[in-house]
Coordinates of C-alpha atoms in Angstrom, one line a residue:
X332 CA 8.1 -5.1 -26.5
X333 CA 11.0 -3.2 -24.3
X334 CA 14.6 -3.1 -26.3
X335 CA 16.0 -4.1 -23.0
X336 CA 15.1 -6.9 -20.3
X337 CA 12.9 -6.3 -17.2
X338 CA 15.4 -8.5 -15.6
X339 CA 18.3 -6.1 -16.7
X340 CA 16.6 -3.4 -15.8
X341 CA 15.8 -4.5 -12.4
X342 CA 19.9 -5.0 -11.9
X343 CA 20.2 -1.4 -12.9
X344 CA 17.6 -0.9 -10.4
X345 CA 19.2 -2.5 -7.5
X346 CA 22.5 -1.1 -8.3
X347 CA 21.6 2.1 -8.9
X348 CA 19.5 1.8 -5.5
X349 CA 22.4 0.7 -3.5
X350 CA 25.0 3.2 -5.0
X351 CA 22.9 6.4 -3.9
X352 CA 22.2 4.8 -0.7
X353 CA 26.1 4.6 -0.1
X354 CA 26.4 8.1 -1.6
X355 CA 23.5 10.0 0.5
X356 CA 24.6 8.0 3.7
X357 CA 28.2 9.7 3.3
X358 CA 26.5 13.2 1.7
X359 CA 23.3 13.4 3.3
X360 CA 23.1 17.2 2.8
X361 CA 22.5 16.3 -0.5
X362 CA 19.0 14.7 0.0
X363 CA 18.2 18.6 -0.1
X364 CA 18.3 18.6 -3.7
X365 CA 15.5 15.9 -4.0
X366 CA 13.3 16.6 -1.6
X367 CA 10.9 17.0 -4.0
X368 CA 10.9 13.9 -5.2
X369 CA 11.2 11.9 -2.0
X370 CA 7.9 13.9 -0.9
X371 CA 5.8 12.7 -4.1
X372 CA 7.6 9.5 -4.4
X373 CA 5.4 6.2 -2.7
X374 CA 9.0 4.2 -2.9
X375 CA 7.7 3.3 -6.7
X376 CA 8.7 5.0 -9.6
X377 CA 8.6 5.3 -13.8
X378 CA 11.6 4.6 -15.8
X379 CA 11.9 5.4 -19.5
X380 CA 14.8 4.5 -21.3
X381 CA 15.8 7.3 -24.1
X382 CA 18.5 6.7 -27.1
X383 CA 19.0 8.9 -29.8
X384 CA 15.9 11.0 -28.2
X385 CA 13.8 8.1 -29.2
X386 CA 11.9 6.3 -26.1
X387 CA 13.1 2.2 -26.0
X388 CA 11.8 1.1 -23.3
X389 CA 9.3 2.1 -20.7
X390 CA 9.4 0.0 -17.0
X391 CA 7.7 0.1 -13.6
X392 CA 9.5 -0.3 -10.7
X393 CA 8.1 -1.0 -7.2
X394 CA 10.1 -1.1 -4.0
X395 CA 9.2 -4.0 -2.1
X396 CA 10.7 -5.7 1.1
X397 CA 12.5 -8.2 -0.8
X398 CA 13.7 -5.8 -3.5
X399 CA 12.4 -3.9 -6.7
X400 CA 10.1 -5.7 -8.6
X401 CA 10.2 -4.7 -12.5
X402 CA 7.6 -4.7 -14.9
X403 CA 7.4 -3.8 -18.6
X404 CA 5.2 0.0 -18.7
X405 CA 4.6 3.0 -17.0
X406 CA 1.6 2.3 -13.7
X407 CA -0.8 5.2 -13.8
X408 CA -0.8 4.4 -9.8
X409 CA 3.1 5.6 -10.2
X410 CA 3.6 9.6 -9.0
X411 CA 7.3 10.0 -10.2
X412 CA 9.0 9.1 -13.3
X413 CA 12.1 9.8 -14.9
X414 CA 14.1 9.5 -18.4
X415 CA 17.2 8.1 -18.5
X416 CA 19.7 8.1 -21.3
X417 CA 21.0 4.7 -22.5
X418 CA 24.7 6.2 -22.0
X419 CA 24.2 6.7 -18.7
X420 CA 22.8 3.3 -18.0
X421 CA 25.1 1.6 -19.6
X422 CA 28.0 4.2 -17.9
X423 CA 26.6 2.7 -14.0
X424 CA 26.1 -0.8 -15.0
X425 CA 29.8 -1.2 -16.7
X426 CA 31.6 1.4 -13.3
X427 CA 29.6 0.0 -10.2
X428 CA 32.9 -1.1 -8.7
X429 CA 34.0 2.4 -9.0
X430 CA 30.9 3.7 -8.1
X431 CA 30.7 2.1 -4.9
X432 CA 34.1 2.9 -4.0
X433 CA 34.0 6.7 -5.3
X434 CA 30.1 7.4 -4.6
X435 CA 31.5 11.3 -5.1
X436 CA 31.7 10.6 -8.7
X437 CA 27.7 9.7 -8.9
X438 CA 27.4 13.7 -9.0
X439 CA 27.7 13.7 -12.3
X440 CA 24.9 12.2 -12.7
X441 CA 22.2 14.6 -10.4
X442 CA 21.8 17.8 -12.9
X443 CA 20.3 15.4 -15.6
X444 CA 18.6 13.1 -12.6
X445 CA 16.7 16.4 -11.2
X446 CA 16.1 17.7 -14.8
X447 CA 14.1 14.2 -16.5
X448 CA 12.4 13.6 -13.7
X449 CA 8.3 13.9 -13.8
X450 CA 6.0 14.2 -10.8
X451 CA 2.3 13.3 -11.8
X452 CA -0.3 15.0 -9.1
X453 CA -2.1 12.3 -7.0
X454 CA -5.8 12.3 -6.3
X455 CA -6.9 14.6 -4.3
X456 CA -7.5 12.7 -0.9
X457 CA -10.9 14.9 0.1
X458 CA -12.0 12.2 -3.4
X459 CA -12.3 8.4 -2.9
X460 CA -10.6 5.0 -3.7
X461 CA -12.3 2.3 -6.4
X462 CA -12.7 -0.9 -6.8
X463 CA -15.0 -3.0 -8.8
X464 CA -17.6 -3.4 -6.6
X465 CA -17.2 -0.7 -4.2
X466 CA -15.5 2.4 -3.1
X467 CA -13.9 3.4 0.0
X468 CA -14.3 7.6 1.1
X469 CA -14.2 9.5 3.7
X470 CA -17.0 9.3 6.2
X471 CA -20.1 12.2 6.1
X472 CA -22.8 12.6 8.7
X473 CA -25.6 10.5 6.6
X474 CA -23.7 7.6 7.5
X475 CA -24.3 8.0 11.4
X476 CA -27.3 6.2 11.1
X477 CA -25.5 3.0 9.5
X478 CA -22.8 3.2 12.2
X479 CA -25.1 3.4 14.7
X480 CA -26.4 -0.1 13.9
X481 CA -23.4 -1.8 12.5
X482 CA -21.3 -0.5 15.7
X483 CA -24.2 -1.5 18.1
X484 CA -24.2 -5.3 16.4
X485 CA -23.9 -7.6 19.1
X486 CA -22.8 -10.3 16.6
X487 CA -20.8 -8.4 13.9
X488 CA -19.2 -6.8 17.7
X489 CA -17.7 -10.1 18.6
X490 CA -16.7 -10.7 15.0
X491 CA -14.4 -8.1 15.6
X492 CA -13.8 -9.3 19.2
X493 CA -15.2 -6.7 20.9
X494 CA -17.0 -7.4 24.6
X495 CA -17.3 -3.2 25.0
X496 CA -21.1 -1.9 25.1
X497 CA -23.1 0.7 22.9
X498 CA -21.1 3.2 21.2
X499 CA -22.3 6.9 21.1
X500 CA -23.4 9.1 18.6
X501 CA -20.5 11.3 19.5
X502 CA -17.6 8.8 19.2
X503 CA -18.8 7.9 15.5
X504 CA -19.0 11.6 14.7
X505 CA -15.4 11.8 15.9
X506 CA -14.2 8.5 13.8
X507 CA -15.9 9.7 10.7
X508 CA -13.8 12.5 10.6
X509 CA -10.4 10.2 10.7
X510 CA -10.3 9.6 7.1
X511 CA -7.2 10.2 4.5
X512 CA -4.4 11.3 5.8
X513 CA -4.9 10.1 9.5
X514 CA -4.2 7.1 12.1
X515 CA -6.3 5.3 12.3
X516 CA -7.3 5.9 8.4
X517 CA -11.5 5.5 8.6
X518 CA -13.4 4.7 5.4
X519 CA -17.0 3.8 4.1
X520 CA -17.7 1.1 1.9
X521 CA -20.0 1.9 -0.7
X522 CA -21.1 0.2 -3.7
X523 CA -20.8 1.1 -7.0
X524 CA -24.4 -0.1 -8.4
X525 CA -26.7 2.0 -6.6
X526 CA -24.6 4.2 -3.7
X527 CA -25.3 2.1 -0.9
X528 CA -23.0 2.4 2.6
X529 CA -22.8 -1.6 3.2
X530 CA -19.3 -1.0 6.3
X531 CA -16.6 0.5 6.9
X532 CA -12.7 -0.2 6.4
X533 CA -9.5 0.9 8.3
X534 CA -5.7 1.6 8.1
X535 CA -4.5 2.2 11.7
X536 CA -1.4 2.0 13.8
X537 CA 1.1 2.8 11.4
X538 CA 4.6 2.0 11.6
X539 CA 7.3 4.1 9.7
X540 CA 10.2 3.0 10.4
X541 CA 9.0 -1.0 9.7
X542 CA 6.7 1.0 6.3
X543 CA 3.8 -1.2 8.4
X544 CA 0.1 -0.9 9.5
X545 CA -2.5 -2.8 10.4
X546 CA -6.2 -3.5 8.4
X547 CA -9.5 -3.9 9.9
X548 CA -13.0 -4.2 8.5
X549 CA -16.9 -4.6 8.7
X550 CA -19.5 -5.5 6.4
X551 CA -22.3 -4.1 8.3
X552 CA -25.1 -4.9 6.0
X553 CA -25.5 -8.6 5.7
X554 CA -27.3 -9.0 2.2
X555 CA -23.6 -8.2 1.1
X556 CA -22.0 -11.0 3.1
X557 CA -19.8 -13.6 0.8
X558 CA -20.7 -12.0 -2.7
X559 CA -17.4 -10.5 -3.0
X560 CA -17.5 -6.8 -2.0
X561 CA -15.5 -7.1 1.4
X562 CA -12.5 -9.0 -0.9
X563 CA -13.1 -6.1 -3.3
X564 CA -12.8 -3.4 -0.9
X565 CA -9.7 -5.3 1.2
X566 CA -7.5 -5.3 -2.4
X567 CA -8.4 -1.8 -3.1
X568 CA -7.3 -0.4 0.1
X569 CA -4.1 -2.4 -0.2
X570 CA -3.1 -1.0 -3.7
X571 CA -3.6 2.2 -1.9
X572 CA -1.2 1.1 1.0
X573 CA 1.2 -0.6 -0.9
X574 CA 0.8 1.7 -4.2
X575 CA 0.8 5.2 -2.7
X576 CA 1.6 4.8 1.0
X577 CA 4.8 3.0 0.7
X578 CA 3.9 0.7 3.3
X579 CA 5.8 -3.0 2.6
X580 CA 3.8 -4.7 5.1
X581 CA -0.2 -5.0 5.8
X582 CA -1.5 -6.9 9.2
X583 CA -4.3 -7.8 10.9
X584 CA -6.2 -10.3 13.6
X585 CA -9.6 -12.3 13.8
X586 CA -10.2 -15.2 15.9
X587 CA -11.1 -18.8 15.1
X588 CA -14.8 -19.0 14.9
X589 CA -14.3 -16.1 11.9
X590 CA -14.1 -18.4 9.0
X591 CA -16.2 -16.5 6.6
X592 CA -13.0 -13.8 7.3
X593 CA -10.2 -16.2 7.1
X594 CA -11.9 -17.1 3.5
X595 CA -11.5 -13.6 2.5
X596 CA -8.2 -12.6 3.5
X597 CA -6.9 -15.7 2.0
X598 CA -8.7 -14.4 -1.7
X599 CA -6.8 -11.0 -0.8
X600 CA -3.5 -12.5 -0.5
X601 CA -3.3 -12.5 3.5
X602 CA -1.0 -15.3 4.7
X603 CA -1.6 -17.3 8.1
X604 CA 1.6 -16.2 10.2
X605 CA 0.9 -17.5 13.6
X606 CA -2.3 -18.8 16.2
X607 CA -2.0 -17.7 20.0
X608 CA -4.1 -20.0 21.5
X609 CA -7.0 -19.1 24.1
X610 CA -5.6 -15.6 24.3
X611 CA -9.2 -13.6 23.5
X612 CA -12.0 -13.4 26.5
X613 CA -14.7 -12.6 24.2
X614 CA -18.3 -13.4 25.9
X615 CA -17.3 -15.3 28.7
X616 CA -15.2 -18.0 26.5
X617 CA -11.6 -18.2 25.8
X618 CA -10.4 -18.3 21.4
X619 CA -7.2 -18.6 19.7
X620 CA -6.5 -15.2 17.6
X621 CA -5.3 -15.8 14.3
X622 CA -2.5 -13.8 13.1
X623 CA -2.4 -13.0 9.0
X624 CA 0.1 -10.7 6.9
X625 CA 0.2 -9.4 3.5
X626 CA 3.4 -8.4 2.1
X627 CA 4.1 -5.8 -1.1
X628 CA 6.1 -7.9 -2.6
X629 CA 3.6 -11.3 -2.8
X630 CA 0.7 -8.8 -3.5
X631 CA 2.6 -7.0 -7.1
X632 CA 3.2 -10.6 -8.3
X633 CA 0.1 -12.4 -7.4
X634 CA -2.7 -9.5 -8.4
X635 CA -0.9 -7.2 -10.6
X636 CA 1.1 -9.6 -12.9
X637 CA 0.5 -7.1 -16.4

């Protein structure tokens, strides 16, 4: 057990978190000196709190839309961590007032800021992402022959609500290659027990300045329809977004006749945030799309409450 409170810490957290915002907006040249860290950082970091060169207490804190969310250890997932001494906590949670008032004086504080900080190497992105049923990597040219079929698929086509005809060998080729690293973000789904492509998975139309993108998938191989692996694959990719991508926000589209879907996204923590009605020409009928959102925030507490 922590000496100190996840509750405390998460007001050191937001205080600490507002006073360097007030400093770096009035000495942005400043922001040179961490570079480094902002470029490793995912908006979540490692805190260990030292006294007496003894370790009390170890936390987690993820930046979220609706603030930083705290939680007792250090997340693997995590890329930058630092130690902070319990004077210099205590020092910023009894002097906010003159912090925030005299934001020059926080320089004290950057030579042992730069020197206790840790930054853990990610995975390499050229590797894949895991789940427990599946996992989601970059595209190869054995898996043309799946695409082929599951991008030809009349039915799984309007699914998607798509009313385009066949696509070409060359346009797959040229999507496979979108994989980490790009928008739209293109991966396979593969299972775990036995190697099997069973669809594909995508991050696209990403938004920096909202930290927003959009998902999109497609279980091509119907023997793996409602036993779980598309919910696997969805929460996977969403740790990854939310985890390592510092994205706060995650949404998508389907349209009414998708139930099977709507199931899904509910399981993966997708809320319903709005219906256009009759607004998709799919087939030569009108639908309503269904509009759904999953937010950082709601994800941390309601998947990743230890």
């Amino acid at each position: 057990m922590s000496a100190l409170r996840s509750n405390y810490i998460k007001t050191f957290a937001d205080e600490i978190s507002h006073l360097y915002y007030i400093f770096f907006k009035r000495y942005p040249v400043f922001k040179l000196f961490i570079s480094n860290i902002l470029f490793h950082s995912s908006g979540n970091f490692g805190l260990s709190i030292v006294e007496n060169d003894v370790i009390i207490g170890n936390y987690t804190i993820y930046n979220t839309n609706e603030g930083n969310i705290v939680k007792e250890g250090l997340d693997n997932k995590v890329s930058v961590r630092f130690k902070v001494q319990k004077s210099i906590f205590d020092d910023v949670m009894n002097n906010k007032s003159l912090y925030a008032s005299k934001p020059y004086k926080l320089l004290k504080f950057v030579p042992a800021l730069l020197s206790s900080v840790q930054i853990v190497k990610k995975r390499s992105v050229e590797k894949y992402l895991r789940g427990n049923k599946v996992i989601l990597r970059q595209g190869c040219e054995k898996d043309l022959f799946y695409l082929h079929n599951w991008y030809n698929d009349k039915e799984l086509n309007k699914l998607a609500g798509w009313t385009e005809g066949k696509i070409g060998t060359a346009q797959l080729r040229m999507n496979l290659l979108k994989g980490f690293g790009y928008d739209p973000m293109n991966l396979i789904i593969e299972t775990i027990d036995g190697g099997k492509p069973i669809g594909t998975i995508q991050l696209y139309d990403f938004n920096e300045t909202d930290q927003s993108c959009k998902l999109g998938i497609r279980i091509g191989d119907r023997d793996y329809w409602g036993k779980g692996y598309g919910e696997d694959a969805i929460k996977a990719l969403l740790r990854y977004a939310f985890y390592e991508l510092d994205i706060f926000r995650v949404s998508l589209k389907l349209y009414e006749y998708n139930e099977r879907a709507s199931r899904c996204y509910l399981k993966c923590g997708f809320k319903y945030e709005g219906r256009t009605r009759k607004s998709a020409y799919i087939d030569g009928k009108f639908y309503d799309e269904i509009l759904m959102g999953a937010l950082k925030s709601e994800f941390i507490s309601q998947f990743d409450k230890d």
